[in-house]
Amino acid sequence: MNFSKIPPLAIEGKPNEPRGIHCIIETPLGSGSKFAWNKEFEVFEFSRHLRAGFKWPCDFGFVPNTLAGDGDALDVALLADEPMFPGVLVRCRVIGAIGLTKNGQENDRILAVPARSKKALSRWDEIHDLDDLTARQIREIESFLADYNTFEGHTIQLTGWQNAARAFESVKRAITSSEL
C-alpha cells in the first residue's frame, strides 16, 4: 500500500467540513491487540497484545503525509459506531486533541469523528468540538491512553485537551513538518 498520494486534509469541495482530515486506520475499536503500519514492508503488522481486559475504546490510526513530534505520522483516535478495518481510509472531522508526552517526547493524539457521507445520517453529525462529547467519553479516552502506555513501561504526562480549532492547527503544523 502506498499512502503518498492521499492528501492529509479532506476539505476540498467540502465547505461544511472545514476541519476535515483523512485517517488511515491501524487498530480497530474493541481490539485487544495493537497493529501498526510497517513502512519497510508496506503492510499492517501485529505489534502487541494489550494487557488483560484492555480493549481499544476507539479506532486508532494516523493522518497520512504528516510528521508529529515523535517522528511518526500524526496519531488519530477516531470515535465511531462500529470498528473499522486496518488500512481503511476514513474522511474525518477533527473535534479536539489530547496533549500527551511519552518518555519526554510530544506525542499528541487528534480526536476525530467520521465526516458525514453524502446521504447517510450519523450520530456523529452533531459533534464538532470537545464540548459536544460527554465528560465520560473524554475521561475514557484519556484514561485508556494513559493506562495503556504506563502499563507498557512508558512515562506519560497528560498535558491537557485542545479544542477543535487548536487541534486542527496541530494537523497543519504536522503537514508542514512532513514537507521539510
Tab-separated table of N, CA and C in Angstrom:
chain	number	residue	atom	x	y	z
A	1	MET	N	0.846	-1.192	0.000
A	1	MET	CA	0.000	0.000	0.000
A	1	MET	C	0.879	1.239	0.000
A	2	ASN	N	0.472	2.188	-0.766
A	2	ASN	CA	1.220	3.429	-0.854
A	2	ASN	C	0.278	4.578	-0.486
A	3	PHE	N	0.577	5.248	0.623
A	3	PHE	CA	-0.279	6.335	1.096
A	3	PHE	C	0.193	7.709	0.630
A	4	SER	N	1.252	7.767	-0.170
A	4	SER	CA	1.844	9.056	-0.532
A	4	SER	C	0.912	9.942	-1.359
A	5	LYS	N	-0.067	9.349	-2.039
A	5	LYS	CA	-0.977	10.146	-2.870
A	5	LYS	C	-2.210	10.624	-2.105
A	6	ILE	N	-2.353	10.209	-0.868
A	6	ILE	CA	-3.528	10.595	-0.072
A	6	ILE	C	-3.234	11.921	0.629
A	7	PRO	N	-3.978	12.962	0.309
A	7	PRO	CA	-3.727	14.242	0.992
A	7	PRO	C	-4.157	14.153	2.460
A	8	PRO	N	-3.426	14.803	3.348
A	8	PRO	CA	-3.796	14.776	4.765
A	8	PRO	C	-5.151	15.436	5.026
A	9	LEU	N	-5.429	16.520	4.298
A	9	LEU	CA	-6.679	17.242	4.517
A	9	LEU	C	-7.767	16.735	3.584
A	10	ALA	N	-8.992	16.710	4.103
A	10	ALA	CA	-10.143	16.232	3.332
A	10	ALA	C	-11.195	17.333	3.288
A	11	ILE	N	-10.764	18.517	2.853
A	11	ILE	CA	-11.691	19.655	2.879
A	11	ILE	C	-12.014	20.202	1.499
A	12	GLU	N	-11.329	19.700	0.484
A	12	GLU	CA	-11.565	20.200	-0.861
A	12	GLU	C	-13.014	19.937	-1.263
A	13	GLY	N	-13.738	20.984	-1.632
A	13	GLY	CA	-15.119	20.843	-2.071
A	13	GLY	C	-16.096	20.498	-0.958
A	14	LYS	N	-15.648	20.613	0.274
A	14	LYS	CA	-16.493	20.277	1.421
A	14	LYS	C	-16.552	21.474	2.377
A	15	PRO	N	-17.234	22.559	1.986
A	15	PRO	CA	-17.235	23.757	2.816
A	15	PRO	C	-17.874	23.539	4.189
A	16	ASN	N	-18.703	22.506	4.330
A	16	ASN	CA	-19.316	22.240	5.629
A	16	ASN	C	-18.426	21.359	6.515
A	17	GLU	N	-17.252	20.993	6.033
A	17	GLU	CA	-16.283	20.228	6.825
A	17	GLU	C	-14.948	20.973	6.854
A	18	PRO	N	-14.891	22.124	7.513
A	18	PRO	CA	-13.668	22.923	7.472
A	18	PRO	C	-12.487	22.294	8.201
A	19	ARG	N	-12.717	21.271	9.009
A	19	ARG	CA	-11.616	20.609	9.733
A	19	ARG	C	-11.510	19.145	9.310
A	20	GLY	N	-11.702	18.904	8.016
A	20	GLY	CA	-11.667	17.540	7.504
A	20	GLY	C	-10.255	17.028	7.316
A	21	ILE	N	-10.036	15.782	7.717
A	21	ILE	CA	-8.747	15.113	7.528
A	21	ILE	C	-9.010	13.702	6.996
A	22	HIS	N	-7.976	13.127	6.426
A	22	HIS	CA	-8.005	11.716	6.067
A	22	HIS	C	-7.285	10.950	7.176
A	23	CYS	N	-7.814	9.794	7.529
A	23	CYS	CA	-7.208	8.948	8.549
A	23	CYS	C	-7.106	7.528	8.006
A	24	ILE	N	-5.963	6.912	8.182
A	24	ILE	CA	-5.758	5.503	7.848
A	24	ILE	C	-5.842	4.732	9.163
A	25	ILE	N	-6.752	3.780	9.244
A	25	ILE	CA	-6.940	3.010	10.476
A	25	ILE	C	-5.843	1.961	10.615
A	26	GLU	N	-5.270	1.889	11.814
A	26	GLU	CA	-4.309	0.839	12.149
A	26	GLU	C	-4.962	-0.205	13.055
A	27	THR	N	-5.613	0.258	14.119
A	27	THR	CA	-6.176	-0.641	15.125
A	27	THR	C	-7.658	-0.372	15.288
A	28	PRO	N	-8.502	-1.402	15.173
A	28	PRO	CA	-9.949	-1.196	15.264
A	28	PRO	C	-10.466	-1.043	16.693
A	29	LEU	N	-11.555	-0.334	16.790
A	29	LEU	CA	-12.333	-0.218	18.024
A	29	LEU	C	-12.604	-1.613	18.583
A	30	GLY	N	-12.414	-1.790	19.893
A	30	GLY	CA	-12.726	-3.054	20.546
A	30	GLY	C	-11.633	-4.105	20.470
A	31	SER	N	-10.548	-3.818	19.760
A	31	SER	CA	-9.472	-4.794	19.627
A	31	SER	C	-8.680	-4.907	20.922
A	32	GLY	N	-8.229	-6.114	21.232
A	32	GLY	CA	-7.337	-6.350	22.362
A	32	GLY	C	-5.886	-6.402	21.925
A	33	SER	N	-5.641	-6.031	20.689
A	33	SER	CA	-4.287	-6.026	20.122
A	33	SER	C	-3.994	-4.656	19.535
A	34	LYS	N	-2.716	-4.396	19.317
A	34	LYS	CA	-2.271	-3.159	18.664
A	34	LYS	C	-1.637	-3.549	17.345
A	35	PHE	N	-2.044	-2.864	16.276
A	35	PHE	CA	-1.462	-3.060	14.961
A	35	PHE	C	-0.784	-1.763	14.541
A	36	ALA	N	0.230	-1.859	13.706
A	36	ALA	CA	0.964	-0.666	13.272
A	36	ALA	C	1.392	-0.819	11.818
A	37	TRP	N	1.508	0.305	11.136
A	37	TRP	CA	1.953	0.334	9.755
A	37	TRP	C	3.454	0.092	9.717
A	38	ASN	N	3.881	-0.871	8.929
A	38	ASN	CA	5.292	-1.160	8.734
A	38	ASN	C	5.698	-0.534	7.406
A	39	LYS	N	6.458	0.565	7.475
A	39	LYS	CA	6.842	1.300	6.264
A	39	LYS	C	7.730	0.469	5.339
A	40	GLU	N	8.628	-0.300	5.923
A	40	GLU	CA	9.566	-1.074	5.119
A	40	GLU	C	8.854	-2.100	4.234
A	41	PHE	N	7.915	-2.845	4.829
A	41	PHE	CA	7.226	-3.902	4.085
A	41	PHE	C	5.884	-3.456	3.504
A	42	GLU	N	5.481	-2.221	3.802
A	42	GLU	CA	4.217	-1.647	3.344
A	42	GLU	C	3.029	-2.561	3.652
A	43	VAL	N	2.924	-2.897	4.926
A	43	VAL	CA	1.844	-3.762	5.396
A	43	VAL	C	1.542	-3.420	6.855
A	44	PHE	N	0.311	-3.700	7.281
A	44	PHE	CA	-0.015	-3.544	8.697
A	44	PHE	C	0.418	-4.809	9.407
A	45	GLU	N	1.116	-4.631	10.522
A	45	GLU	CA	1.597	-5.796	11.243
A	45	GLU	C	1.126	-5.779	12.688
A	46	PHE	N	1.028	-6.960	13.256
A	46	PHE	CA	0.711	-7.102	14.669
A	46	PHE	C	1.854	-6.503	15.466
A	47	SER	N	1.521	-5.651	16.431
A	47	SER	CA	2.534	-5.033	17.277
A	47	SER	C	2.590	-5.715	18.640
A	48	ARG	N	1.416	-5.863	19.280
A	48	ARG	CA	1.384	-6.484	20.607
A	48	ARG	C	-0.058	-6.663	21.065
A	49	HIS	N	-0.205	-7.529	22.071
A	49	HIS	CA	-1.498	-7.660	22.740
A	49	HIS	C	-1.552	-6.627	23.858
A	50	LEU	N	-2.728	-6.104	24.121
A	50	LEU	CA	-2.905	-5.225	25.277
A	50	LEU	C	-2.985	-6.095	26.528
A	51	ARG	N	-2.837	-5.477	27.675
A	51	ARG	CA	-2.939	-6.256	28.910
A	51	ARG	C	-4.356	-6.810	29.050
A	52	ALA	N	-4.495	-7.810	29.887
A	52	ALA	CA	-5.785	-8.493	30.066
A	52	ALA	C	-6.891	-7.487	30.392
A	53	GLY	N	-8.009	-7.626	29.693
A	53	GLY	CA	-9.167	-6.778	29.938
A	53	GLY	C	-9.170	-5.453	29.210
A	54	PHE	N	-8.072	-5.104	28.562
A	54	PHE	CA	-7.994	-3.835	27.846
A	54	PHE	C	-8.476	-4.012	26.413
A	55	LYS	N	-9.285	-3.080	25.964
A	55	LYS	CA	-9.771	-3.033	24.584
A	55	LYS	C	-9.705	-1.579	24.123
A	56	TRP	N	-9.428	-1.387	22.862
A	56	TRP	CA	-9.384	-0.032	22.320
A	56	TRP	C	-10.781	0.592	22.378
A	57	PRO	N	-10.928	1.799	22.989
A	57	PRO	CA	-12.228	2.455	23.092
A	57	PRO	C	-12.613	3.230	21.831
A	58	CYS	N	-11.732	3.186	20.837
A	58	CYS	CA	-11.932	3.929	19.594
A	58	CYS	C	-11.100	3.246	18.517
A	59	ASP	N	-11.353	3.603	17.271
A	59	ASP	CA	-10.433	3.192	16.219
A	59	ASP	C	-9.196	4.072	16.352
A	60	PHE	N	-8.041	3.542	15.988
A	60	PHE	CA	-6.805	4.294	16.132
A	60	PHE	C	-6.047	4.235	14.816
A	61	GLY	N	-5.549	5.386	14.383
A	61	GLY	CA	-4.824	5.426	13.128
A	61	GLY	C	-3.941	6.649	13.018
A	62	PHE	N	-3.720	7.088	11.791
A	62	PHE	CA	-2.821	8.219	11.569
A	62	PHE	C	-3.268	9.031	10.355
A	63	VAL	N	-2.802	10.274	10.316
A	63	VAL	CA	-3.045	11.162	9.183
A	63	VAL	C	-1.876	10.965	8.217
A	64	PRO	N	-2.152	10.504	6.986
A	64	PRO	CA	-1.048	10.274	6.044
A	64	PRO	C	-0.337	11.574	5.678
A	65	ASN	N	0.934	11.437	5.386
A	65	ASN	CA	1.756	12.561	4.929
A	65	ASN	C	1.831	13.685	5.949
A	66	THR	N	1.979	13.282	7.212
A	66	THR	CA	2.219	14.229	8.305
A	66	THR	C	3.418	13.726	9.105
A	67	LEU	N	3.964	14.605	9.932
A	67	LEU	CA	5.076	14.240	10.798
A	67	LEU	C	4.840	14.891	12.154
A	68	ALA	N	4.641	14.060	13.173
A	68	ALA	CA	4.381	14.541	14.528
A	68	ALA	C	5.691	14.662	15.304
A	69	GLY	N	5.580	15.141	16.538
A	69	GLY	CA	6.751	15.362	17.374
A	69	GLY	C	7.546	14.115	17.693
A	70	ASP	N	6.922	12.931	17.598
A	70	ASP	CA	7.625	11.681	17.897
A	70	ASP	C	8.314	11.075	16.674
A	71	GLY	N	8.221	11.770	15.524
A	71	GLY	CA	8.871	11.281	14.314
A	71	GLY	C	7.992	10.385	13.454
A	72	ASP	N	6.789	10.074	13.913
A	72	ASP	CA	5.834	9.266	13.147
A	72	ASP	C	4.735	10.166	12.596
A	73	ALA	N	3.855	9.581	11.811
A	73	ALA	CA	2.684	10.319	11.339
A	73	ALA	C	1.820	10.693	12.545
A	74	LEU	N	1.025	11.738	12.398
A	74	LEU	CA	0.166	12.237	13.472
A	74	LEU	C	-0.905	11.204	13.815
A	75	ASP	N	-1.005	10.856	15.105
A	75	ASP	CA	-1.955	9.856	15.586
A	75	ASP	C	-3.368	10.410	15.659
A	76	VAL	N	-4.340	9.534	15.385
A	76	VAL	CA	-5.750	9.898	15.450
A	76	VAL	C	-6.516	8.849	16.238
A	77	ALA	N	-7.299	9.314	17.215
A	77	ALA	CA	-8.271	8.475	17.912
A	77	ALA	C	-9.622	8.805	17.281
A	78	LEU	N	-10.209	7.834	16.580
A	78	LEU	CA	-11.442	8.052	15.835
A	78	LEU	C	-12.621	7.432	16.576
A	79	LEU	N	-13.579	8.268	16.957
A	79	LEU	CA	-14.795	7.782	17.599
A	79	LEU	C	-15.745	7.317	16.501
A	80	ALA	N	-16.202	6.089	16.586
A	80	ALA	CA	-17.083	5.545	15.548
A	80	ALA	C	-18.049	4.556	16.186
A	81	ASP	N	-19.114	4.249	15.461
A	81	ASP	CA	-20.125	3.322	15.957
A	81	ASP	C	-19.681	1.865	15.885
A	82	GLU	N	-18.950	1.533	14.865
A	82	GLU	CA	-18.502	0.163	14.618
A	82	GLU	C	-17.014	0.167	14.310
A	83	PRO	N	-16.330	-0.940	14.580
A	83	PRO	CA	-14.898	-0.998	14.267
A	83	PRO	C	-14.633	-0.902	12.770
A	84	MET	N	-13.565	-0.210	12.423
A	84	MET	CA	-13.092	-0.137	11.048
A	84	MET	C	-12.035	-1.238	10.880
A	85	PHE	N	-11.597	-1.465	9.663
A	85	PHE	CA	-10.560	-2.453	9.398
A	85	PHE	C	-9.223	-1.762	9.216
A	86	PRO	N	-8.117	-2.409	9.618
A	86	PRO	CA	-6.813	-1.823	9.344
A	86	PRO	C	-6.641	-1.554	7.848
A	87	GLY	N	-6.133	-0.372	7.541
A	87	GLY	CA	-5.901	0.023	6.162
A	87	GLY	C	-7.017	0.824	5.535
A	88	VAL	N	-8.148	0.937	6.220
A	88	VAL	CA	-9.282	1.680	5.673
A	88	VAL	C	-9.003	3.185	5.740
A	89	LEU	N	-9.338	3.882	4.668
A	89	LEU	CA	-9.249	5.341	4.623
A	89	LEU	C	-10.587	5.903	5.094
A	90	VAL	N	-10.546	6.788	6.078
A	90	VAL	CA	-11.763	7.388	6.624
A	90	VAL	C	-11.645	8.906	6.533
A	91	ARG	N	-12.665	9.538	5.957
A	91	ARG	CA	-12.726	11.004	5.954
A	91	ARG	C	-13.316	11.409	7.294
A	92	CYS	N	-12.588	12.237	8.039
A	92	CYS	CA	-12.945	12.562	9.422
A	92	CYS	C	-13.067	14.066	9.633
A	93	ARG	N	-13.648	14.409	10.785
A	93	ARG	CA	-13.734	15.794	11.244
A	93	ARG	C	-12.981	15.877	12.567
A	94	VAL	N	-11.999	16.751	12.649
A	94	VAL	CA	-11.243	16.971	13.882
A	94	VAL	C	-12.154	17.659	14.893
A	95	ILE	N	-12.227	17.091	16.109
A	95	ILE	CA	-13.035	17.717	17.167
A	95	ILE	C	-12.200	18.127	18.372
A	96	GLY	N	-10.923	17.769	18.382
A	96	GLY	CA	-10.066	18.141	19.500
A	96	GLY	C	-8.781	17.338	19.471
A	97	ALA	N	-8.016	17.468	20.547
A	97	ALA	CA	-6.781	16.695	20.704
A	97	ALA	C	-6.464	16.578	22.180
A	98	ILE	N	-5.798	15.501	22.520
A	98	ILE	CA	-5.296	15.337	23.881
A	98	ILE	C	-3.782	15.494	23.825
A	99	GLY	N	-3.287	16.421	24.642
A	99	GLY	CA	-1.855	16.631	24.735
A	99	GLY	C	-1.239	15.540	25.584
A	100	LEU	N	-0.155	14.960	25.092
A	100	LEU	CA	0.467	13.845	25.782
A	100	LEU	C	1.964	13.869	25.504
A	101	THR	N	2.762	13.686	26.529
A	101	THR	CA	4.187	13.452	26.318
A	101	THR	C	4.469	12.024	26.751
A	102	LYS	N	5.246	11.345	25.933
A	102	LYS	CA	5.591	9.938	26.165
A	102	LYS	C	7.105	9.861	26.237
A	103	ASN	N	7.602	9.517	27.419
A	103	ASN	CA	9.046	9.460	27.654
A	103	ASN	C	9.722	10.783	27.313
A	104	GLY	N	9.042	11.881	27.659
A	104	GLY	CA	9.584	13.219	27.457
A	104	GLY	C	9.412	13.777	26.057
A	105	GLN	N	8.793	13.012	25.152
A	105	GLN	CA	8.623	13.435	23.767
A	105	GLN	C	7.146	13.708	23.469
A	106	GLU	N	6.879	14.826	22.789
A	106	GLU	CA	5.499	15.169	22.439
A	106	GLU	C	4.885	14.061	21.596
A	107	ASN	N	3.663	13.650	21.967
A	107	ASN	CA	3.001	12.554	21.256
A	107	ASN	C	1.487	12.754	21.330
A	108	ASP	N	1.020	13.933	20.917
A	108	ASP	CA	-0.406	14.266	20.990
A	108	ASP	C	-1.249	13.344	20.119
A	109	ARG	N	-2.518	13.202	20.496
A	109	ARG	CA	-3.474	12.417	19.720
A	109	ARG	C	-4.604	13.330	19.260
A	110	ILE	N	-4.864	13.327	17.977
A	110	ILE	CA	-6.007	14.058	17.431
A	110	ILE	C	-7.250	13.242	17.720
A	111	LEU	N	-8.317	13.885	18.125
A	111	LEU	CA	-9.603	13.221	18.336
A	111	LEU	C	-10.511	13.620	17.179
A	112	ALA	N	-11.117	12.630	16.528
A	112	ALA	CA	-11.929	12.896	15.344
A	112	ALA	C	-13.166	12.006	15.326
A	113	VAL	N	-14.109	12.379	14.486
A	113	VAL	CA	-15.310	11.581	14.237
A	113	VAL	C	-15.456	11.437	12.724
A	114	PRO	N	-16.161	10.396	12.261
A	114	PRO	CA	-16.354	10.267	10.821
A	114	PRO	C	-17.114	11.469	10.271
A	115	ALA	N	-16.657	11.977	9.126
A	115	ALA	CA	-17.375	13.055	8.458
A	115	ALA	C	-18.612	12.461	7.807
A	116	ARG	N	-19.590	13.278	7.626
A	116	ARG	CA	-20.861	12.811	7.072
A	116	ARG	C	-20.693	12.312	5.632
A	117	SER	N	-21.280	11.178	5.359
A	117	SER	CA	-21.326	10.661	3.989
A	117	SER	C	-22.332	11.492	3.202
A	118	LYS	N	-22.381	11.261	1.936
A	118	LYS	CA	-23.247	12.055	1.067
A	118	LYS	C	-24.694	12.121	1.569
A	119	LYS	N	-25.307	10.974	1.852
A	119	LYS	CA	-26.712	10.987	2.242
A	119	LYS	C	-26.976	10.295	3.570
A	120	ALA	N	-26.014	9.581	4.084
A	120	ALA	CA	-26.223	8.819	5.312
A	120	ALA	C	-26.136	9.725	6.538
A	121	LEU	N	-27.048	9.540	7.452
A	121	LEU	CA	-27.017	10.271	8.707
A	121	LEU	C	-26.216	9.473	9.725
A	122	SER	N	-25.606	10.170	10.637
A	122	SER	CA	-24.797	9.533	11.658
A	122	SER	C	-24.982	10.265	12.971
A	123	ARG	N	-24.834	9.550	14.062
A	123	ARG	CA	-24.925	10.212	15.364
A	123	ARG	C	-23.767	11.173	15.579
A	124	TRP	N	-22.746	11.086	14.748
A	124	TRP	CA	-21.585	11.976	14.878
A	124	TRP	C	-21.770	13.282	14.114
A	125	ASP	N	-22.848	13.425	13.362
A	125	ASP	CA	-23.076	14.636	12.566
A	125	ASP	C	-23.120	15.904	13.416
A	126	GLU	N	-23.578	15.781	14.645
A	126	GLU	CA	-23.722	16.951	15.523
A	126	GLU	C	-22.500	17.195	16.399
A	127	ILE	N	-21.468	16.374	16.275
A	127	ILE	CA	-20.266	16.506	17.094
A	127	ILE	C	-19.230	17.305	16.307
A	128	HIS	N	-18.913	18.508	16.812
A	128	HIS	CA	-17.968	19.384	16.122
A	128	HIS	C	-16.815	19.845	17.009
A	129	ASP	N	-16.938	19.648	18.322
A	129	ASP	CA	-15.897	20.085	19.252
A	129	ASP	C	-15.984	19.228	20.506
A	130	LEU	N	-14.989	19.329	21.359
A	130	LEU	CA	-14.969	18.537	22.593
A	130	LEU	C	-16.197	18.771	23.462
A	131	ASP	N	-16.707	19.995	23.453
A	131	ASP	CA	-17.872	20.318	24.282
A	131	ASP	C	-19.107	19.522	23.891
A	132	ASP	N	-19.109	18.939	22.703
A	132	ASP	CA	-20.242	18.150	22.245
A	132	ASP	C	-20.199	16.713	22.765
A	133	LEU	N	-19.094	16.312	23.383
A	133	LEU	CA	-18.963	14.974	23.964
A	133	LEU	C	-19.346	15.004	25.436
A	134	THR	N	-19.652	13.845	25.970
A	134	THR	CA	-19.910	13.768	27.411
A	134	THR	C	-18.582	13.733	28.148
A	135	ALA	N	-18.605	14.121	29.394
A	135	ALA	CA	-17.392	14.075	30.217
A	135	ALA	C	-16.882	12.643	30.313
A	136	ARG	N	-17.798	11.685	30.358
A	136	ARG	CA	-17.390	10.285	30.448
A	136	ARG	C	-16.618	9.847	29.196
A	137	GLN	N	-17.081	10.232	28.013
A	137	GLN	CA	-16.371	9.858	26.786
A	137	GLN	C	-14.939	10.385	26.810
A	138	ILE	N	-14.782	11.608	27.235
A	138	ILE	CA	-13.452	12.214	27.291
A	138	ILE	C	-12.577	11.492	28.321
A	139	ARG	N	-13.118	11.219	29.501
A	139	ARG	CA	-12.352	10.522	30.547
A	139	ARG	C	-11.948	9.112	30.116
A	140	GLU	N	-12.828	8.407	29.404
A	140	GLU	CA	-12.499	7.057	28.955
A	140	GLU	C	-11.301	7.056	28.013
A	141	ILE	N	-11.278	7.981	27.082
A	141	ILE	CA	-10.159	8.055	26.135
A	141	ILE	C	-8.880	8.453	26.860
A	142	GLU	N	-8.982	9.466	27.684
A	142	GLU	CA	-7.832	9.944	28.455
A	142	GLU	C	-7.255	8.830	29.330
A	143	SER	N	-8.122	8.129	30.053
A	143	SER	CA	-7.672	7.045	30.942
A	143	SER	C	-7.033	5.908	30.159
A	144	PHE	N	-7.659	5.528	29.052
A	144	PHE	CA	-7.104	4.435	28.251
A	144	PHE	C	-5.696	4.785	27.775
A	145	LEU	N	-5.525	5.960	27.180
A	145	LEU	CA	-4.222	6.329	26.629
A	145	LEU	C	-3.151	6.399	27.716
A	146	ALA	N	-3.503	6.919	28.883
A	146	ALA	CA	-2.538	6.998	29.980
A	146	ALA	C	-2.215	5.601	30.514
A	147	ASP	N	-3.246	4.801	30.808
A	147	ASP	CA	-3.033	3.473	31.396
A	147	ASP	C	-2.325	2.522	30.444
A	148	TYR	N	-2.741	2.534	29.180
A	148	TYR	CA	-2.161	1.641	28.176
A	148	TYR	C	-0.661	1.889	28.042
A	149	ASN	N	-0.273	3.142	27.956
A	149	ASN	CA	1.144	3.477	27.801
A	149	ASN	C	1.936	3.260	29.079
A	150	THR	N	1.362	3.603	30.223
A	150	THR	CA	2.051	3.426	31.503
A	150	THR	C	2.305	1.946	31.771
A	151	PHE	N	1.319	1.102	31.499
A	151	PHE	CA	1.471	-0.339	31.707
A	151	PHE	C	2.631	-0.902	30.902
A	152	GLU	N	2.868	-0.335	29.724
A	152	GLU	CA	3.947	-0.822	28.866
A	152	GLU	C	5.310	-0.216	29.230
A	153	GLY	N	5.360	0.495	30.372
A	153	GLY	CA	6.632	0.993	30.873
A	153	GLY	C	7.016	2.390	30.427
A	154	HIS	N	6.111	3.084	29.753
A	154	HIS	CA	6.411	4.439	29.317
A	154	HIS	C	6.051	5.444	30.395
A	155	THR	N	6.779	6.539	30.432
A	155	THR	CA	6.446	7.645	31.319
A	155	THR	C	5.519	8.573	30.542
A	156	ILE	N	4.309	8.761	31.078
A	156	ILE	CA	3.277	9.526	30.385
A	156	ILE	C	2.904	10.752	31.200
A	157	GLN	N	2.770	11.862	30.511
A	157	GLN	CA	2.247	13.073	31.121
A	157	GLN	C	1.152	13.616	30.211
A	158	LEU	N	-0.060	13.704	30.753
A	158	LEU	CA	-1.150	14.309	30.004
A	158	LEU	C	-1.031	15.816	30.162
A	159	THR	N	-1.017	16.527	29.048
A	159	THR	CA	-0.781	17.973	29.089
A	159	THR	C	-2.040	18.776	28.810
A	160	GLY	N	-3.183	18.094	28.700
A	160	GLY	CA	-4.446	18.806	28.550
A	160	GLY	C	-5.091	18.594	27.195
A	161	TRP	N	-6.343	19.028	27.136
A	161	TRP	CA	-7.140	18.908	25.919
A	161	TRP	C	-7.096	20.202	25.119
A	162	GLN	N	-7.175	20.076	23.802
A	162	GLN	CA	-7.244	21.229	22.904
A	162	GLN	C	-8.574	21.175	22.172
A	163	ASN	N	-9.185	22.321	21.957
A	163	ASN	CA	-10.442	22.351	21.208
A	163	ASN	C	-10.169	22.049	19.733
A	164	ALA	N	-11.232	21.978	18.941
A	164	ALA	CA	-11.121	21.603	17.529
A	164	ALA	C	-10.219	22.557	16.741
A	165	ALA	N	-10.359	23.842	16.965
A	165	ALA	CA	-9.560	24.824	16.213
A	165	ALA	C	-8.069	24.651	16.491
A	166	ARG	N	-7.704	24.515	17.761
A	166	ARG	CA	-6.285	24.335	18.114
A	166	ARG	C	-5.757	22.999	17.613
A	167	ALA	N	-6.592	21.964	17.698
A	167	ALA	CA	-6.183	20.639	17.221
A	167	ALA	C	-5.926	20.666	15.715
A	168	PHE	N	-6.780	21.372	14.970
A	168	PHE	CA	-6.602	21.438	13.527
A	168	PHE	C	-5.320	22.199	13.170
A	169	GLU	N	-4.949	23.179	13.984
A	169	GLU	CA	-3.670	23.869	13.784
A	169	GLU	C	-2.512	22.891	13.960
A	170	SER	N	-2.642	21.955	14.904
A	170	SER	CA	-1.612	20.915	15.091
A	170	SER	C	-1.492	20.047	13.847
A	171	VAL	N	-2.624	19.732	13.229
A	171	VAL	CA	-2.604	18.952	11.986
A	171	VAL	C	-1.834	19.719	10.918
A	172	LYS	N	-2.130	20.994	10.771
A	172	LYS	CA	-1.447	21.791	9.751
A	172	LYS	C	0.054	21.887	10.007
A	173	ARG	N	0.454	21.987	11.277
A	173	ARG	CA	1.883	22.006	11.599
A	173	ARG	C	2.546	20.671	11.232
A	174	ALA	N	1.821	19.576	11.475
A	174	ALA	CA	2.372	18.240	11.147
A	174	ALA	C	2.510	18.054	9.634
A	175	ILE	N	1.632	18.687	8.873
A	175	ILE	CA	1.751	18.628	7.405
A	175	ILE	C	2.985	19.398	6.978
A	176	THR	N	3.165	20.575	7.524
A	176	THR	CA	4.336	21.403	7.199
A	176	THR	C	5.619	20.676	7.578
A	177	SER	N	5.645	20.032	8.749
A	177	SER	CA	6.843	19.301	9.199
A	177	SER	C	7.203	18.163	8.252
A	178	SER	N	6.178	17.505	7.687
A	178	SER	CA	6.445	16.372	6.794
A	178	SER	C	7.019	16.843	5.461
A	179	GLU	N	6.806	18.109	5.131
A	179	GLU	CA	7.289	18.636	3.850
A	179	GLU	C	8.722	19.145	3.915
A	180	LEU	N	9.280	19.201	5.117
A	180	LEU	CA	10.657	19.711	5.279
A	180	LEU	C	11.693	18.682	4.873
